Coordinates of C-alpha atoms and ligand atoms in Angstrom, one line a residue:
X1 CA 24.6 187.5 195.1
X2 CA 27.3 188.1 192.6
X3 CA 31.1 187.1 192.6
X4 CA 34.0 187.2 190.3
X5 CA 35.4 183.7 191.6
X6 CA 33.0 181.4 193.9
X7 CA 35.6 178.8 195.5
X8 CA 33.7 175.7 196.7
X9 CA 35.7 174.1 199.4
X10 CA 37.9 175.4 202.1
X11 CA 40.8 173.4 202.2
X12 CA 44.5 174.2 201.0
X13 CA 43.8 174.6 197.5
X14 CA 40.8 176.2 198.3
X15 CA 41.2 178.6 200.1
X16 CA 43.9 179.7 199.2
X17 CA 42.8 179.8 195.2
X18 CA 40.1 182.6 197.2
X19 CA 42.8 184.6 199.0
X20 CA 45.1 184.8 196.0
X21 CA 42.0 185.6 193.8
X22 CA 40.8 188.9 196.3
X23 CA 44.7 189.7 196.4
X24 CA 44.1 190.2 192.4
X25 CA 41.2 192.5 193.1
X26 CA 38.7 189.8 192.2
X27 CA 35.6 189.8 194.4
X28 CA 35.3 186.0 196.2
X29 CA 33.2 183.9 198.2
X30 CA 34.6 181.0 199.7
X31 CA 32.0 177.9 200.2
X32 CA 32.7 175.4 203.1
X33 CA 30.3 173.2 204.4
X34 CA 32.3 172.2 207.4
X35 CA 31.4 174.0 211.0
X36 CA 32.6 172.9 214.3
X37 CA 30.0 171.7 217.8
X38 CA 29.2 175.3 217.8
X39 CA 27.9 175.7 214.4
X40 CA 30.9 177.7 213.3
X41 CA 32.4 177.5 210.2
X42 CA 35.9 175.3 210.2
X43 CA 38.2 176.1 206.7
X44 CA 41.0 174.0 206.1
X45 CA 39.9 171.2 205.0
X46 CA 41.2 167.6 205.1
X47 CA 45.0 169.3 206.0
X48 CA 44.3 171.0 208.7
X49 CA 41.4 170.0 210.5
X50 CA 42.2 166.0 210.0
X51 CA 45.3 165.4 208.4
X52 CA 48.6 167.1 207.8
X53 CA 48.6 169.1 210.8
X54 CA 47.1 166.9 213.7
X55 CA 48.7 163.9 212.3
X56 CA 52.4 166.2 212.6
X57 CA 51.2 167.3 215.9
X58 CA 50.7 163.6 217.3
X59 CA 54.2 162.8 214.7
X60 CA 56.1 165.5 217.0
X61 CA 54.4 164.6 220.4
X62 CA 54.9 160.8 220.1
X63 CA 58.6 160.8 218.8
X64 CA 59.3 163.4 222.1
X65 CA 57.7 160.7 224.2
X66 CA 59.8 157.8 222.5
X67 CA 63.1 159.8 222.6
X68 CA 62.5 160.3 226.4
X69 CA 62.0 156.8 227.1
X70 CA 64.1 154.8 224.7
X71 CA 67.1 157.8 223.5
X72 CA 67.7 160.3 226.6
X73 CA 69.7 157.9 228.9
X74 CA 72.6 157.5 225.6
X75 CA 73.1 161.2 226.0
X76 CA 73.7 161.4 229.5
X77 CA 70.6 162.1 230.9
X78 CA 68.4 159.8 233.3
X79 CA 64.6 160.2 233.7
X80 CA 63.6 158.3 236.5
X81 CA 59.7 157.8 235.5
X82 CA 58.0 158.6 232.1
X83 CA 54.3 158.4 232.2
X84 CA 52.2 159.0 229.1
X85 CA 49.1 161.5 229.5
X86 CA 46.7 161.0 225.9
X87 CA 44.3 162.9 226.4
X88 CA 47.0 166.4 227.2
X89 CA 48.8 165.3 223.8
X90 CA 45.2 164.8 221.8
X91 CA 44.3 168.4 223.8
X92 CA 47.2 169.9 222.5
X93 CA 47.1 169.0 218.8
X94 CA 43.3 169.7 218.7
X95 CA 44.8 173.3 220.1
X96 CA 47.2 173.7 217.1
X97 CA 44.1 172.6 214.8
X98 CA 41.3 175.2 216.3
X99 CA 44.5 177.8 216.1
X100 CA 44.9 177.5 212.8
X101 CA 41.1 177.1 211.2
X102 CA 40.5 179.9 213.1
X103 CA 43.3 181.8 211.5
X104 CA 42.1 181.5 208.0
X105 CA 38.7 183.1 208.6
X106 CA 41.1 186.3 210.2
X107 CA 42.4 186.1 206.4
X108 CA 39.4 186.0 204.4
X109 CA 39.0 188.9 206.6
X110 CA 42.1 190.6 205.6
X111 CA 41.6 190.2 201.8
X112 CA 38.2 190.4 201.9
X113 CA 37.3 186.8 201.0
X114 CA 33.1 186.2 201.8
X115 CA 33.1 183.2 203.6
X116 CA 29.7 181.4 203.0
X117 CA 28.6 178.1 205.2
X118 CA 27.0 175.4 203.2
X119 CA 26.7 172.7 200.5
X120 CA 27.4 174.3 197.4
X121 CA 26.5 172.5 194.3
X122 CA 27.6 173.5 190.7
X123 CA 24.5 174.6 187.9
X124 CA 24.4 175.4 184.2
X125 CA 26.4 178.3 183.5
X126 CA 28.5 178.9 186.7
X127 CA 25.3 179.6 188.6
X128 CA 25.7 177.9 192.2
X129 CA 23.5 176.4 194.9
X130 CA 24.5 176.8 198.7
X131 CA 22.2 174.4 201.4
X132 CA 23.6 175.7 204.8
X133 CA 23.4 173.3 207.8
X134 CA 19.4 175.5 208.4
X135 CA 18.1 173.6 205.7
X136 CA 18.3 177.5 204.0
X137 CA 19.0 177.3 200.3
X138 CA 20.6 180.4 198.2
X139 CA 21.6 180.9 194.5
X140 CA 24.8 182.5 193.6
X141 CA 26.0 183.7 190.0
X142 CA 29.7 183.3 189.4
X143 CA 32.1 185.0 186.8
X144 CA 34.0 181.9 187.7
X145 CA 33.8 178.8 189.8
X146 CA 37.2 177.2 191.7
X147 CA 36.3 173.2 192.4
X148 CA 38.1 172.2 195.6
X149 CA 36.1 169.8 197.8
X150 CA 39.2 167.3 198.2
X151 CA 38.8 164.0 198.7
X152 CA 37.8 161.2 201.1
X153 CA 39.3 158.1 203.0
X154 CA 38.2 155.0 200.7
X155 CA 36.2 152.3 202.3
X156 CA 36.3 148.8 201.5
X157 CA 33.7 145.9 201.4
X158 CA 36.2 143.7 203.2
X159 CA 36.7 146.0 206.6
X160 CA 33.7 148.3 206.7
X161 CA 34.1 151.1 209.5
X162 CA 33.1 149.8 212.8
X163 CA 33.9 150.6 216.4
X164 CA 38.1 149.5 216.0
X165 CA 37.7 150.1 212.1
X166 CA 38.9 153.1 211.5
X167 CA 40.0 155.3 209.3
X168 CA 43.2 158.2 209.6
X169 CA 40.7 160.5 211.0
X170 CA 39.4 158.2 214.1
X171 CA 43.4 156.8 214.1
X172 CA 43.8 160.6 215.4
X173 CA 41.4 160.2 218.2
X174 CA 41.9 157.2 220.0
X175 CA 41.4 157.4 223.5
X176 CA 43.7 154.9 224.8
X177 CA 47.0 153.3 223.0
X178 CA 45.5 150.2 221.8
X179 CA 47.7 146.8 222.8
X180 CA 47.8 145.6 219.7
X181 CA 47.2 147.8 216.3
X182 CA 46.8 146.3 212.7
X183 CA 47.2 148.4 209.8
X184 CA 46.0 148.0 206.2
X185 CA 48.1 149.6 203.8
X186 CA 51.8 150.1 204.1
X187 CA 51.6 153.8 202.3
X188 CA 52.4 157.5 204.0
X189 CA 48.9 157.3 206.5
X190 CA 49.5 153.9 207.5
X191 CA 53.0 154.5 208.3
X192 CA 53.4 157.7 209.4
X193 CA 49.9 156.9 212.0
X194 CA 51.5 153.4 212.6
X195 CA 54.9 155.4 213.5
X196 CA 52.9 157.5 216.4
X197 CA 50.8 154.5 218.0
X198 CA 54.4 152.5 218.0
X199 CA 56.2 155.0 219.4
X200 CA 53.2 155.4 222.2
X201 CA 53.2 151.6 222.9
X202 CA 51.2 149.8 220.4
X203 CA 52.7 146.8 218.8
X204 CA 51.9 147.8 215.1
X205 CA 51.3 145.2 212.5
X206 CA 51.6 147.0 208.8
X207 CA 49.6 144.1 206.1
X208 CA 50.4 145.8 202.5
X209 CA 49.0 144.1 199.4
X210 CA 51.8 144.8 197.2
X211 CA 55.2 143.0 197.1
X212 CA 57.5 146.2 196.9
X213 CA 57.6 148.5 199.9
X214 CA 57.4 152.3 199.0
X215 CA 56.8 151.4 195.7
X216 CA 56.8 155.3 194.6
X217 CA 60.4 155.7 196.5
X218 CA 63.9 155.1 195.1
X219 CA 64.7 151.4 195.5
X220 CA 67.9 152.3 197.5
X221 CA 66.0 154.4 199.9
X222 CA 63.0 151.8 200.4
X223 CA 64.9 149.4 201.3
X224 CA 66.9 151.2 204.2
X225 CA 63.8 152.9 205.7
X226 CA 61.9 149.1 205.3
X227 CA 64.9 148.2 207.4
X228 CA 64.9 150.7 209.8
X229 CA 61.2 150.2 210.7
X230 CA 61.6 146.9 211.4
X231 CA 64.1 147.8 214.1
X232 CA 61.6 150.8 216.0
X233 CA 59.4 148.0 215.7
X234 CA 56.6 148.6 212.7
X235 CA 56.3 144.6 211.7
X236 CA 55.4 145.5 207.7
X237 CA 54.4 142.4 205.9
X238 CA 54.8 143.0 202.2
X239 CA 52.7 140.8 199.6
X240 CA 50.1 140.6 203.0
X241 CA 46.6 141.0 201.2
X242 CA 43.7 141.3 203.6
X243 CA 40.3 139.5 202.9
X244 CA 38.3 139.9 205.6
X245 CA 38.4 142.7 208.7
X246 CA 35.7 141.5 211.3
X247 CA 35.2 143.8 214.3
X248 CA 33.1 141.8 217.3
X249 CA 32.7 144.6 219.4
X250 CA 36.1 143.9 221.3
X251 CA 38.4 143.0 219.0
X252 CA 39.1 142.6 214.7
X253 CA 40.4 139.5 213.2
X254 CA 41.5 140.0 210.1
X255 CA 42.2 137.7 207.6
X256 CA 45.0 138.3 205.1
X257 CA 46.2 135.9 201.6
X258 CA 50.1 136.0 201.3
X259 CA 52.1 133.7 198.5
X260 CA 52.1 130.9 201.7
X261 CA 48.3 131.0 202.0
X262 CA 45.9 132.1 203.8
X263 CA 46.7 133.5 207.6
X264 CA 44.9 135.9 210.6
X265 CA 45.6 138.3 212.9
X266 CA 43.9 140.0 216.2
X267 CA 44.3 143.4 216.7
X268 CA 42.4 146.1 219.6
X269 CA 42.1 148.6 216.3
X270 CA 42.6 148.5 213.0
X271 CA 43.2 151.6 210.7
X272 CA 42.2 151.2 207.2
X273 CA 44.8 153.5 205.0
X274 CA 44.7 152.0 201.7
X275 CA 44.3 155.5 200.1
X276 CA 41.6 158.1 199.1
X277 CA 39.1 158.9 196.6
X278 CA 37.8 162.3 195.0
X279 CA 35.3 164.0 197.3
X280 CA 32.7 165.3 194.8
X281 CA 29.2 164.1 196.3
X282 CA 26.4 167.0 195.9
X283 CA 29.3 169.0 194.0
X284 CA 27.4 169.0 190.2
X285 CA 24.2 168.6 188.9
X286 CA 24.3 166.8 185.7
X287 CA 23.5 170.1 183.8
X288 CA 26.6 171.7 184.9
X289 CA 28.6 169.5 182.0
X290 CA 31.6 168.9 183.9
X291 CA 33.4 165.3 183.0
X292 CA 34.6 163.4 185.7
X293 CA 36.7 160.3 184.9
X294 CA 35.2 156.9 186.0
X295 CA 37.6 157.1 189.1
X296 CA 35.3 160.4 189.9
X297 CA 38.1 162.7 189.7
X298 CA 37.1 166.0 187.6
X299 CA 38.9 165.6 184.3
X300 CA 41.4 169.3 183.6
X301 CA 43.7 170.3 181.4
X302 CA 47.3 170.7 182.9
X303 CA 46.0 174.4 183.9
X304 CA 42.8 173.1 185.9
X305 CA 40.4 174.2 183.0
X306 CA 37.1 171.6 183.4
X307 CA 35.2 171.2 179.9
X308 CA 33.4 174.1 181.2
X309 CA 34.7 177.3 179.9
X310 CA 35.4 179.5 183.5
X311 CA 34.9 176.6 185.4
X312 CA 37.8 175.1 187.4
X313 CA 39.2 172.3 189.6
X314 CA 42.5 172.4 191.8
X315 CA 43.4 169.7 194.4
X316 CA 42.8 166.3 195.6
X317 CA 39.9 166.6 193.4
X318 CA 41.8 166.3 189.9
X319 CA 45.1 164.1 188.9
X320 CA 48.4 164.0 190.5
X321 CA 49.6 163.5 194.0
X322 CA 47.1 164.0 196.7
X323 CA 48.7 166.6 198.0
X324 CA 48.3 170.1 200.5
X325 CA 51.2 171.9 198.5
X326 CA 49.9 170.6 195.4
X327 CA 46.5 172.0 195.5
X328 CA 47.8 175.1 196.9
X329 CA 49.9 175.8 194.3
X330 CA 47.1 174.6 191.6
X331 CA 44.7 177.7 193.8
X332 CA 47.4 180.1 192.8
X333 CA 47.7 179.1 189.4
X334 CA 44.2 179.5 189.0
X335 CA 43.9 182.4 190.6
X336 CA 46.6 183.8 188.3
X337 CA 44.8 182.7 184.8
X338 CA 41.7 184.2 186.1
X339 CA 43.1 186.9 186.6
X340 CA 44.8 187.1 182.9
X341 CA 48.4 186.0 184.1
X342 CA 50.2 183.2 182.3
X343 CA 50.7 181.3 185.8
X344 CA 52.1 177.3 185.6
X345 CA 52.9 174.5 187.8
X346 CA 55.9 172.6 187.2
X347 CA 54.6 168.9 188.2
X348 CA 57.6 167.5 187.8
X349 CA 59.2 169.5 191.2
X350 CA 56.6 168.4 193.3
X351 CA 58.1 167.2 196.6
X352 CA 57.3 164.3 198.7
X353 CA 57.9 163.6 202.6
X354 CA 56.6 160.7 204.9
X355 CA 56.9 162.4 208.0
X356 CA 58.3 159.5 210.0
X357 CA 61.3 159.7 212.2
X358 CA 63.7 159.8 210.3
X359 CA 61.5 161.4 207.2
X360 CA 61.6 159.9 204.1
X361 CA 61.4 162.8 201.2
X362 CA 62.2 163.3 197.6
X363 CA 61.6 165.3 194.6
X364 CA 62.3 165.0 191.3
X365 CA 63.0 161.7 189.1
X366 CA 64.4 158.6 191.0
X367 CA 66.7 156.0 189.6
X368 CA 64.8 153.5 188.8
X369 CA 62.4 156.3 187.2
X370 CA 65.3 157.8 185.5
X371 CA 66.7 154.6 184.2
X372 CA 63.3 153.1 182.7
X373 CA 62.8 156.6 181.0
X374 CA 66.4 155.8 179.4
X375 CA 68.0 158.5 180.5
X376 CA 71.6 158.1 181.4
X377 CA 72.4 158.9 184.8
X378 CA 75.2 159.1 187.4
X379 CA 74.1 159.1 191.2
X380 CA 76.2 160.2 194.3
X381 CA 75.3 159.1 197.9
X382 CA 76.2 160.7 201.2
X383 CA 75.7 158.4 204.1
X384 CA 74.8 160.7 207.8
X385 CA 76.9 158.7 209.2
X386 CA 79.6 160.1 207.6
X387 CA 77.8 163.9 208.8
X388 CA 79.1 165.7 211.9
X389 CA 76.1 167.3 213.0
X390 CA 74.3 164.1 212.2
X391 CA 76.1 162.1 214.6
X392 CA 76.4 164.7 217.7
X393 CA 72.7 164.5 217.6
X394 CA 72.5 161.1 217.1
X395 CA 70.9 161.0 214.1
X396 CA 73.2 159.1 211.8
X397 CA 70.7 156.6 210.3
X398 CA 69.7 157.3 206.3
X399 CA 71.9 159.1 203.4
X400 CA 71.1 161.6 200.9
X401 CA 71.1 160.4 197.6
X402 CA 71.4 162.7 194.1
X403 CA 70.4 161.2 190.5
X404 CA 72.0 163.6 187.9
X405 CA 71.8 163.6 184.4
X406 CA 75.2 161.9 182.9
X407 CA 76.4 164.4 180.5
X408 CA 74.4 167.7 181.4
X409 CA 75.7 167.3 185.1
X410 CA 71.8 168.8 185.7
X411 CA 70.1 167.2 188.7
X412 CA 67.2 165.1 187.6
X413 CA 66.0 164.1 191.8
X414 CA 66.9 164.7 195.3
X415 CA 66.0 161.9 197.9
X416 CA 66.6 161.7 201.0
X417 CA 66.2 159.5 204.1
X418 CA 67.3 160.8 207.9
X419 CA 67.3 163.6 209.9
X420 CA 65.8 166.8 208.6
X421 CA 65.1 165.1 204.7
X422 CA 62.1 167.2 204.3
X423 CA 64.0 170.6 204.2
X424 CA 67.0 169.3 202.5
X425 CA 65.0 167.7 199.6
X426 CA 63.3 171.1 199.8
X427 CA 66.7 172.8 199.1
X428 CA 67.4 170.5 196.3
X429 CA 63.8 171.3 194.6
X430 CA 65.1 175.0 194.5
X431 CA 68.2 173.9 193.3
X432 CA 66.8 171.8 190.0
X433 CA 64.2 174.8 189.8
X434 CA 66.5 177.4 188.9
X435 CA 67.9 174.0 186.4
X436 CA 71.0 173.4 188.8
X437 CA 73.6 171.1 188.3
X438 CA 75.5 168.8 190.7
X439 CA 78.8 170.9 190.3
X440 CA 76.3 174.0 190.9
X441 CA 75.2 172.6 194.4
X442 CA 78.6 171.3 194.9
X443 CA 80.5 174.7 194.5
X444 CA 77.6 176.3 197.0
X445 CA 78.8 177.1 200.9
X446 CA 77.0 175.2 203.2
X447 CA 77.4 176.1 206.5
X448 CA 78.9 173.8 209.2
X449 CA 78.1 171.5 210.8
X450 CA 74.6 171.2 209.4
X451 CA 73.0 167.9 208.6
X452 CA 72.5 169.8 205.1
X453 CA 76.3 169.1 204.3
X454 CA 74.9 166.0 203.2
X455 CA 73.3 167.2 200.5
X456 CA 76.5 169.0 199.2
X457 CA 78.3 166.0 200.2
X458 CA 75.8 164.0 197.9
X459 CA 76.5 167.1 194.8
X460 CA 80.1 166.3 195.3
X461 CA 79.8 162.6 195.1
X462 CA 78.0 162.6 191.9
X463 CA 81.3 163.2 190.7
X464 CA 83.1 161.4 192.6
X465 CA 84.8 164.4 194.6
X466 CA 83.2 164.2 198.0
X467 CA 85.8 164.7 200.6
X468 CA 84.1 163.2 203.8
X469 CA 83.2 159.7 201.7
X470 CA 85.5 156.2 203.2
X471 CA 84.7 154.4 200.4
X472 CA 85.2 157.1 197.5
X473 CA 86.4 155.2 194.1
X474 CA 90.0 156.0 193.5
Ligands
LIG1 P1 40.5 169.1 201.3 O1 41.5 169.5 202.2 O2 39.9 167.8 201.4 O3 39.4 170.2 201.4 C1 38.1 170.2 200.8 C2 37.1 171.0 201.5 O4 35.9 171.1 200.7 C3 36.7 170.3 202.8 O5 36.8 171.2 203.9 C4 35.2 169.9 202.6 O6 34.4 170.0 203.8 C5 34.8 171.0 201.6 N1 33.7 170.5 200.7 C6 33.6 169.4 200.0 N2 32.5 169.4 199.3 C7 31.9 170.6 199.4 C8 30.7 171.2 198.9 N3 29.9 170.6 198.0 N4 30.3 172.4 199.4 C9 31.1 173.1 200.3 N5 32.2 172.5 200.8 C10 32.6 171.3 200.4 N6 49.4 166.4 202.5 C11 50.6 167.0 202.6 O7 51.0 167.7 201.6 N7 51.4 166.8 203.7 C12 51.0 166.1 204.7 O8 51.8 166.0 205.7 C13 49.8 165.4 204.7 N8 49.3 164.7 205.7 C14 48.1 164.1 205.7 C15 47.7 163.3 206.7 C16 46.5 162.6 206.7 C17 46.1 161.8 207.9 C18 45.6 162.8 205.6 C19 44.3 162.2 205.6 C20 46.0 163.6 204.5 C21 47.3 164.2 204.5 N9 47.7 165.0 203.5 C22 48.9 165.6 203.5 C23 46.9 165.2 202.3 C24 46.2 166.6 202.3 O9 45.4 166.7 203.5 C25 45.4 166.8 201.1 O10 46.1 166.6 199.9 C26 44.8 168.2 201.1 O11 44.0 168.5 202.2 C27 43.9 168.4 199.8 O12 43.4 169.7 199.8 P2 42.1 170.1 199.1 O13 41.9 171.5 199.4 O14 42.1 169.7 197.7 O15 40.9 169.2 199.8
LIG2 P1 48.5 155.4 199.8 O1 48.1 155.3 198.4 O2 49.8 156.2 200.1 O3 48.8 153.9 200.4 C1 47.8 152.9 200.3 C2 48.5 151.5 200.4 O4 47.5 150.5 200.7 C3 49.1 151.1 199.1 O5 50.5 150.8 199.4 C4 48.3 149.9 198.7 O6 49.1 148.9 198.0 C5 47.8 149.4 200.0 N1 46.6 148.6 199.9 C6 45.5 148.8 199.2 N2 44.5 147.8 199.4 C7 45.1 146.9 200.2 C8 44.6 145.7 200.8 N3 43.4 145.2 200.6 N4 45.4 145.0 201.7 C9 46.7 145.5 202.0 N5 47.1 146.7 201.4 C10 46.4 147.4 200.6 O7 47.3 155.9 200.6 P2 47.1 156.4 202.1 O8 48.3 156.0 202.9 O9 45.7 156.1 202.5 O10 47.2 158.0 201.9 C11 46.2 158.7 201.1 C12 46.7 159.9 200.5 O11 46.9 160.9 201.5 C13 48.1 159.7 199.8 O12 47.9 159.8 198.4 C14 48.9 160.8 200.3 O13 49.3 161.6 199.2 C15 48.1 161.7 201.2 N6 48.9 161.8 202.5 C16 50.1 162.5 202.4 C17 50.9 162.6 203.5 C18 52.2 163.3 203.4 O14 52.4 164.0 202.5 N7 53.1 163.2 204.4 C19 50.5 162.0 204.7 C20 49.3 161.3 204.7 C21 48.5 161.2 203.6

């Protein structure tokens, strides 16, 4: 078998590098080793079959469940009994998963994408092995090669995976709300999977190594979200380093080293979410001459070019955030270059969101970032509680928060913390795309009352000319 483009992996960058590549007339086979009880294939990788979507559907099922219990009665309305049925909320986010695996094979079918089940490992000169789950092996020659087998949850020494040692993908599963629920790692999977057990019943204890909480956020925003989860209840101990996770069959002590000694904890389950490593076992024989970097991420140039001429690598695989939108966007740019376009991805607009309630999102440079870079700045805040819409749906907690460059006016980051933050950092990311400046995104109608007022509301206050501010310097 011949292709133009041979895509190994099925996830977001993936396949869509495969679909974009066929909409460019190129002829593709998409590799994915993953299939289902059934032996059928399963595409979507680590986003969709166990992480951004199930972990959104649980996100959306759990806050519906807390709101019920703990919010409904403030707006008037009085439930007399709540009861919680797990296994209908795990049944309906493995629903929304199945839905949408199953939808990318419908594309590959639409733009003529060969899907192909197996292992695929990389040859010499783009030539490419496929071991399907037979035992049946097959050789495939590609014009190019797309790497994007993702990545894995990283294991440690100290809490190997046991019965309650889990990692985000068994934290998605549980069959009961454990009583008590310790988490290692205080970043977006332990608290965005801390967030849903809480809000389902668990008492949730967060143990994070470092010091600083959100140590990738803006300090101003860390420090109000760190705030607010204290108050639903997440008990994050910064500086908490674990030493030992031991799992007796019933229940995990762990032990943890703070600056006041050494301490332990007993927990039903513990999730291990102290990040994730490249994915690239069985992915290159050695005379393939592709350089991975001792962390075993495949080393590219900021196009995705490997050291092998035709051969590329998009995703969690290579640098930069470990991210769905990331790789996607990295497919397309490939896609593009192979098919003699000039394509580029601009890393610095890459957006982030912690899907908790409320989000926690940002793009762009924040101030701490800004100021170490020595770059002058000028920020403008706009607290929700100061936003209309915010506070008829009782959503006031947070603020959005602009970091603008001092002379040029330009917005260098958008961040923001409460209600809706994922879509109105998104609207900021268009905004510095198309190199907007705060007086830009101040003199733009925003339609009321929206909790996106807060975002114009933050434009104006950058300098100094927001009209729904209290405190607003004279
Ligand atoms: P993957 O999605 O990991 O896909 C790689 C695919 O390659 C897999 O299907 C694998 O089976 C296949 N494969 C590997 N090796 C081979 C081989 N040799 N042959 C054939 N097939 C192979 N990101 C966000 O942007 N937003 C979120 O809300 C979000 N939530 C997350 C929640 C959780 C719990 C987790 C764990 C991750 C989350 N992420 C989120 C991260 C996101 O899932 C990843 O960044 C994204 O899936 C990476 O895409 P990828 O295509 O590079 O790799
Ligand atoms: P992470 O890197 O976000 O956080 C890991 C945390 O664990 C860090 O804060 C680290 O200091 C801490 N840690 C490490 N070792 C420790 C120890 N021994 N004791 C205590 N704390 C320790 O990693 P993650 O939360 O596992 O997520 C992995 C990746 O998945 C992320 O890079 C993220 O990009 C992606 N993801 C994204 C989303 C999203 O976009 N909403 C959601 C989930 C996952």
């Amino acid at each position: 078998m011949n292709f133009d483009v041979v895509v190994i992996g099925g996830g977001p960058a993936g396949y869509v590098a495969a679909i974009k590549s066929a909409q460019l007339g190129k002829s593709v086979a998409c590799i994915e080793k993953n299939i289902d009880k059934t032996g059928k294939q399963k595409y979507g990788g680590t986003c969709l079959n166990v992480g951004c979507i199930p972990s959104k559907a649980l996100l959306d099922s759990s806050q519906r469940y807390y709101d019920t219990v703990k919010h409904l009665s403030g707006h008037g309305i009085d439930v007399k009994s709540v009861s919680l049925d797990l296994a209908k909320m795990m049944d309906r986010k493995d629903g929304v998963v199945t839905k949408l695996t199953s939808g990318i094979l419908g594309l590959f079918k639409v733009n003529n994408v060969t899907p192909i089940e197996g292992t695929a490992t990389l040859l010499a000169n783009k030539a490419v092995l496929v071991k399907d789950s037979s035992g049946k092996e097959t050789k495939i020659q590609a014009e190019n090669v797309i790497l994007a087998s993702g990545s894995q949850p990283i294991e440690i020494p100290i809490a190997p995976w046991s019965e309650n040692i889990t990692d985000s993908t068994g934290a998605l599963e549980f069959l009961t709300v454990p009583k008590k629920l310790g988490v290692i790692g205080a970043g977006v999977i332990g608290l965005e999977l801390g967030s849903v057990w809480a809000r389902l019943g668990s008492q949730v204890t967060v143990l994070e190594a470092l010091d600083d909480f959100l140590s990738m956020a803006d300090r101003q925003i860390a420090k109000d979200v760190n705030k607010e989860f204290a108050k639903q209840g997440l008990d994050i101990r910064l500086g908490s380093k674990v030493t030992s996770a031991k799992d007796n069959g019933k229940k995990v002590i762990v032990n943890y080293s703070t600056s006041n000694g050494e301490d332990s904890l007993e927990f039903d389950k513990l999730i291990v979410a102290v990040g994730r490593r490249p994915y690239s076992e069985s992915l290159l024989s050695p005379d393939a001459g592709i350089e991975i970097d001792e962390k075993g991420f495949v080393i590219v140039n900021e196009v995705c070019e490997t050291s092998q001429a035709g051969v590329y690598a998009v995703g969690d695989l290579v640098r930069g955030p470990m991210l769905a939108h990331k790789g996607s966007e990295e497919g397309i740019v490939v896609a593009e270059r192979i098919a003699g376009k000039k394509a580029q991805l601009n890393y610095e607009l890459i957006p982030s969101v912690i899907y908790t309630h409320p989000e926690v999102a940002w793009v762009g440079k924040n101030e701490q970032d800004a100021t170490s870079a020595g770059l002058e700045i000028k920020t403008g805040v706009f607290p929700f509680a100061a936003s209309g819409r915010a506070l008829a749906s009782d959503e006031s907690v947070g603020f959005v928060k602009i970091v603008a460059d001092k002379k040029t006016d330009t917005i260098l980051g958008v961040h923001a913390f409460g209600p809706a933050a994922a879509e109105i950092v998104q609207q900021g990311a268009i905004a510095m795309e198309f190199g907007s400046s705060a007086e830009d995104l101040g003199l733009t109608v925003f339609s009321h009352p929206t909790v996106s007022e807060a975002l114009h509301e933050a434009a104006l206050a950058v300098n100094n000319e927001a009209i729904h501010i209290p405190n607003r310097k004279k």
